Amino acid sequence: MDNNGASHGLLQWHGTTIIGVKKGGRTVIAGDGQVTMGNTVMKPNARKVRRIGKGESVIAGFAGATADAFTLFERLEKKLEQYSGQLTRAAVELAKDWRTDKYLRNLEALMIVADAETMLVITGNGDVLEPEGGIAAIGSGGNYALSAARALTDYEDDAERIARRAMQVAAEVCVFTNDRVTVETV
């Protein structure tokens, strides 16, 4: 992929920041709304964080290619159904499929998923990671948001306030992140 996001001769839709914060009995996933193609903002108000699963008891956010992420949301929902809402089991099975299936292996996205007990990062390499300290961030502005959230966690008890402020910091320094934030809480 070159600096303009070109891969295989096509421009890819990308650029985002997703953060998950687990604190005080609440888990929040927040994401910005910017979708870019190369260096152009194509959509400023995309919804990259949503509720999934039976009873919408799981929240999920994605960073990466939009179509790929929708495919992964659908696959995760099927795994949640198959494993009676057990998020960790569903995530591990999705990661196995993602790593080994010829079609899925080409998907370019990362996900943060959470239910009331667990928050996980799922990658296309077959990784299912539980973040240390209850904070995870992905995407082009992920490191900025992660740093801000870690700095805030000692001074702020509200998970949503931490996530919103961390997203604000990321939007101020990452050109692929904007301040139109979607937040979901469990």
mmCIF file of C-alpha atoms in Angstrom:
data_model
loop_
_atom_site.group_PDB
_atom_site.id
_atom_site.type_symbol
_atom_site.label_atom_id
_atom_site.label_comp_id
_atom_site.label_asym_id
_atom_site.label_seq_id
_atom_site.Cartn_x
_atom_site.Cartn_y
_atom_site.Cartn_z
ATOM 1 C CA MET A 1 0.000 0.000 0.000
ATOM 2 C CA ASP A 2 1.404 3.414 -0.891
ATOM 3 C CA ASN A 3 1.035 6.730 0.959
ATOM 4 C CA ASN A 4 -2.285 7.433 -0.725
ATOM 5 C CA GLY A 5 -3.831 4.189 0.435
ATOM 6 C CA ALA A 6 -3.565 2.546 -2.982
ATOM 7 C CA SER A 7 -3.470 -1.224 -2.949
ATOM 8 C CA HIS A 8 -3.655 -3.380 -6.062
ATOM 9 C CA GLY A 9 -4.233 -0.216 -8.114
ATOM 10 C CA LEU A 10 -7.383 0.753 -6.186
ATOM 11 C CA LEU A 11 -7.807 3.418 -3.521
ATOM 12 C CA GLN A 12 -8.957 1.937 -0.224
ATOM 13 C CA TRP A 13 -11.471 3.473 2.177
ATOM 14 C CA HIS A 14 -9.769 3.837 5.533
ATOM 15 C CA GLY A 15 -8.817 6.046 8.440
ATOM 16 C CA THR A 16 -10.470 6.010 11.801
ATOM 17 C CA THR A 17 -10.010 5.902 15.545
ATOM 18 C CA ILE A 18 -11.792 3.510 17.897
ATOM 19 C CA ILE A 19 -11.259 3.408 21.663
ATOM 20 C CA GLY A 20 -12.598 1.083 24.321
ATOM 21 C CA VAL A 21 -12.551 2.032 28.001
ATOM 22 C CA LYS A 22 -13.583 -0.267 30.837
ATOM 23 C CA LYS A 23 -13.838 1.454 34.216
ATOM 24 C CA GLY A 24 -16.203 1.727 37.139
ATOM 25 C CA GLY A 25 -18.422 -1.153 36.051
ATOM 26 C CA ARG A 26 -19.048 0.355 32.614
ATOM 27 C CA THR A 27 -17.497 -0.366 29.246
ATOM 28 C CA VAL A 28 -17.582 2.229 26.492
ATOM 29 C CA ILE A 29 -16.535 1.961 22.867
ATOM 30 C CA ALA A 30 -16.265 5.235 20.951
ATOM 31 C CA GLY A 31 -15.346 5.908 17.355
ATOM 32 C CA ASP A 32 -15.047 8.864 15.038
ATOM 33 C CA GLY A 33 -17.104 9.264 11.886
ATOM 34 C CA GLN A 34 -14.518 9.985 9.208
ATOM 35 C CA VAL A 35 -14.097 7.770 6.161
ATOM 36 C CA THR A 36 -11.267 8.657 3.810
ATOM 37 C CA MET A 37 -10.203 7.495 0.402
ATOM 38 C CA GLY A 38 -6.569 8.309 -0.082
ATOM 39 C CA ASN A 39 -6.219 11.825 1.310
ATOM 40 C CA THR A 40 -9.850 12.806 0.688
ATOM 41 C CA VAL A 41 -12.625 12.794 3.295
ATOM 42 C CA MET A 42 -15.473 10.890 1.650
ATOM 43 C CA LYS A 43 -17.871 10.786 4.584
ATOM 44 C CA PRO A 44 -17.646 12.678 7.869
ATOM 45 C CA ASN A 45 -20.434 10.899 9.787
ATOM 46 C CA ALA A 46 -20.012 7.135 9.363
ATOM 47 C CA ARG A 47 -21.137 4.912 12.223
ATOM 48 C CA LYS A 48 -18.239 2.584 13.082
ATOM 49 C CA VAL A 49 -19.466 1.602 16.542
ATOM 50 C CA ARG A 50 -22.650 -0.412 16.991
ATOM 51 C CA ARG A 51 -24.545 -2.910 19.079
ATOM 52 C CA ILE A 52 -24.645 -6.493 17.854
ATOM 53 C CA GLY A 53 -25.839 -9.896 18.986
ATOM 54 C CA LYS A 54 -29.081 -11.123 20.463
ATOM 55 C CA GLY A 55 -30.497 -8.393 22.639
ATOM 56 C CA GLU A 56 -27.702 -6.160 21.360
ATOM 57 C CA SER A 57 -25.671 -7.011 24.462
ATOM 58 C CA VAL A 58 -22.333 -6.683 22.650
ATOM 59 C CA ILE A 59 -20.819 -3.438 21.411
ATOM 60 C CA ALA A 60 -18.252 -3.385 18.635
ATOM 61 C CA GLY A 61 -16.130 -0.853 16.803
ATOM 62 C CA PHE A 62 -13.999 -1.323 13.711
ATOM 63 C CA ALA A 63 -11.041 0.301 12.050
ATOM 64 C CA GLY A 64 -10.078 -0.511 8.493
ATOM 65 C CA ALA A 65 -11.834 -1.134 5.218
ATOM 66 C CA THR A 66 -15.555 -0.477 5.652
ATOM 67 C CA ALA A 67 -16.912 -3.391 3.604
ATOM 68 C CA ASP A 68 -14.507 -5.743 5.353
ATOM 69 C CA ALA A 69 -15.684 -4.535 8.744
ATOM 70 C CA PHE A 70 -19.350 -5.132 7.869
ATOM 71 C CA THR A 71 -18.457 -8.674 6.843
ATOM 72 C CA LEU A 72 -16.720 -9.187 10.191
ATOM 73 C CA PHE A 73 -19.671 -7.739 12.146
ATOM 74 C CA GLU A 74 -21.974 -10.239 10.410
ATOM 75 C CA ARG A 75 -19.584 -13.136 11.075
ATOM 76 C CA LEU A 76 -19.230 -12.175 14.733
ATOM 77 C CA GLU A 77 -23.010 -11.986 15.118
ATOM 78 C CA LYS A 78 -23.306 -15.519 13.712
ATOM 79 C CA LYS A 79 -20.611 -16.750 16.108
ATOM 80 C CA LEU A 80 -22.404 -15.099 19.035
ATOM 81 C CA GLU A 81 -25.587 -16.921 18.025
ATOM 82 C CA GLN A 82 -23.715 -20.202 17.616
ATOM 83 C CA TYR A 83 -22.031 -19.910 21.038
ATOM 84 C CA SER A 84 -25.037 -18.598 23.022
ATOM 85 C CA GLY A 85 -23.726 -15.062 23.419
ATOM 86 C CA GLN A 86 -20.338 -16.100 24.850
ATOM 87 C CA LEU A 87 -18.231 -13.224 23.557
ATOM 88 C CA THR A 88 -14.791 -14.687 24.222
ATOM 89 C CA ARG A 89 -15.633 -17.995 22.548
ATOM 90 C CA ALA A 90 -17.269 -16.235 19.587
ATOM 91 C CA ALA A 91 -14.248 -13.923 19.198
ATOM 92 C CA VAL A 92 -11.760 -16.800 19.281
ATOM 93 C CA GLU A 93 -13.736 -18.741 16.677
ATOM 94 C CA LEU A 94 -14.019 -15.645 14.461
ATOM 95 C CA ALA A 95 -10.258 -15.047 14.758
ATOM 96 C CA LYS A 96 -9.568 -18.680 13.780
ATOM 97 C CA ASP A 97 -11.777 -18.353 10.713
ATOM 98 C CA TRP A 98 -10.293 -14.970 9.861
ATOM 99 C CA ARG A 99 -6.765 -16.364 9.939
ATOM 100 C CA THR A 100 -7.457 -19.589 8.030
ATOM 101 C CA ASP A 101 -10.293 -18.879 5.572
ATOM 102 C CA LYS A 102 -9.045 -17.803 2.108
ATOM 103 C CA TYR A 103 -11.713 -15.109 1.720
ATOM 104 C CA LEU A 104 -11.559 -13.742 5.253
ATOM 105 C CA ARG A 105 -7.746 -13.723 5.325
ATOM 106 C CA ASN A 106 -7.795 -10.825 2.832
ATOM 107 C CA LEU A 107 -10.017 -8.610 4.985
ATOM 108 C CA GLU A 108 -8.302 -5.481 6.286
ATOM 109 C CA ALA A 109 -9.838 -4.421 9.571
ATOM 110 C CA LEU A 110 -9.447 -4.577 13.347
ATOM 111 C CA MET A 111 -12.212 -4.746 15.915
ATOM 112 C CA ILE A 112 -12.746 -3.857 19.549
ATOM 113 C CA VAL A 113 -15.673 -5.800 21.009
ATOM 114 C CA ALA A 114 -17.152 -5.809 24.496
ATOM 115 C CA ASP A 115 -19.979 -7.075 26.637
ATOM 116 C CA ALA A 116 -20.663 -6.328 30.306
ATOM 117 C CA GLU A 117 -17.744 -8.501 31.468
ATOM 118 C CA THR A 118 -15.131 -8.558 28.716
ATOM 119 C CA MET A 119 -13.423 -6.242 26.249
ATOM 120 C CA LEU A 120 -11.317 -7.721 23.421
ATOM 121 C CA VAL A 121 -9.323 -6.640 20.384
ATOM 122 C CA ILE A 122 -9.659 -9.031 17.421
ATOM 123 C CA THR A 123 -7.132 -8.986 14.582
ATOM 124 C CA GLY A 124 -6.810 -10.727 11.234
ATOM 125 C CA ASN A 125 -3.671 -12.477 12.462
ATOM 126 C CA GLY A 126 -5.802 -14.663 14.707
ATOM 127 C CA ASP A 127 -5.161 -12.568 17.808
ATOM 128 C CA VAL A 128 -7.803 -12.090 20.482
ATOM 129 C CA LEU A 129 -6.350 -9.725 23.050
ATOM 130 C CA GLU A 130 -7.756 -8.549 26.357
ATOM 131 C CA PRO A 131 -6.275 -5.094 26.882
ATOM 132 C CA GLU A 132 -4.258 -4.401 29.991
ATOM 133 C CA GLY A 133 -5.677 -1.702 32.203
ATOM 134 C CA GLY A 134 -9.093 -1.782 30.538
ATOM 135 C CA ILE A 135 -8.152 0.524 27.653
ATOM 136 C CA ALA A 136 -7.709 -0.410 23.986
ATOM 137 C CA ALA A 137 -7.495 1.697 20.851
ATOM 138 C CA ILE A 138 -7.141 0.907 17.153
ATOM 139 C CA GLY A 139 -6.953 2.773 13.879
ATOM 140 C CA SER A 140 -4.903 5.633 12.544
ATOM 141 C CA GLY A 141 -5.474 7.784 15.631
ATOM 142 C CA GLY A 142 -5.484 4.850 18.033
ATOM 143 C CA ASN A 143 -2.133 5.578 19.640
ATOM 144 C CA TYR A 144 -3.137 9.202 20.316
ATOM 145 C CA ALA A 145 -6.445 8.146 21.878
ATOM 146 C CA LEU A 146 -4.771 5.366 23.886
ATOM 147 C CA SER A 147 -2.175 7.740 25.299
ATOM 148 C CA ALA A 148 -4.781 10.337 26.229
ATOM 149 C CA ALA A 149 -7.045 7.757 27.886
ATOM 150 C CA ARG A 150 -4.174 6.285 29.896
ATOM 151 C CA ALA A 151 -3.236 9.760 31.108
ATOM 152 C CA LEU A 152 -6.838 10.526 32.075
ATOM 153 C CA THR A 153 -7.650 7.265 33.847
ATOM 154 C CA ASP A 154 -5.910 8.297 37.094
ATOM 155 C CA TYR A 155 -7.936 11.520 37.277
ATOM 156 C CA GLU A 156 -11.302 10.561 35.838
ATOM 157 C CA ASP A 157 -13.658 7.812 37.038
ATOM 158 C CA ASP A 158 -16.232 7.941 34.230
ATOM 159 C CA ALA A 159 -15.432 5.612 31.295
ATOM 160 C CA GLU A 160 -17.490 7.648 28.841
ATOM 161 C CA ARG A 161 -15.803 10.934 29.748
ATOM 162 C CA ILE A 162 -12.387 9.288 29.328
ATOM 163 C CA ALA A 163 -13.355 7.880 25.922
ATOM 164 C CA ARG A 164 -14.857 11.153 24.679
ATOM 165 C CA ARG A 165 -11.855 13.233 25.765
ATOM 166 C CA ALA A 166 -9.413 10.710 24.286
ATOM 167 C CA MET A 167 -11.313 10.877 20.972
ATOM 168 C CA GLN A 168 -11.166 14.687 21.102
ATOM 169 C CA VAL A 169 -7.369 14.541 21.508
ATOM 170 C CA ALA A 170 -7.044 12.062 18.626
ATOM 171 C CA ALA A 171 -9.196 14.281 16.378
ATOM 172 C CA GLU A 172 -6.931 17.241 17.128
ATOM 173 C CA VAL A 173 -3.738 15.472 16.009
ATOM 174 C CA CYS A 174 -4.711 12.739 13.496
ATOM 175 C CA VAL A 175 -5.799 13.941 10.048
ATOM 176 C CA PHE A 176 -7.724 10.679 9.509
ATOM 177 C CA THR A 177 -9.859 11.215 12.651
ATOM 178 C CA ASN A 178 -12.676 13.699 13.154
ATOM 179 C CA ASP A 179 -14.728 14.903 16.121
ATOM 180 C CA ARG A 180 -18.060 13.322 15.131
ATOM 181 C CA VAL A 181 -18.041 10.610 17.768
ATOM 182 C CA THR A 182 -20.388 7.659 18.225
ATOM 183 C CA VAL A 183 -20.446 6.127 21.702
ATOM 184 C CA GLU A 184 -21.994 2.857 22.878
ATOM 185 C CA THR A 185 -21.982 1.644 26.491
ATOM 186 C CA VAL A 186 -22.567 -1.675 28.256
#
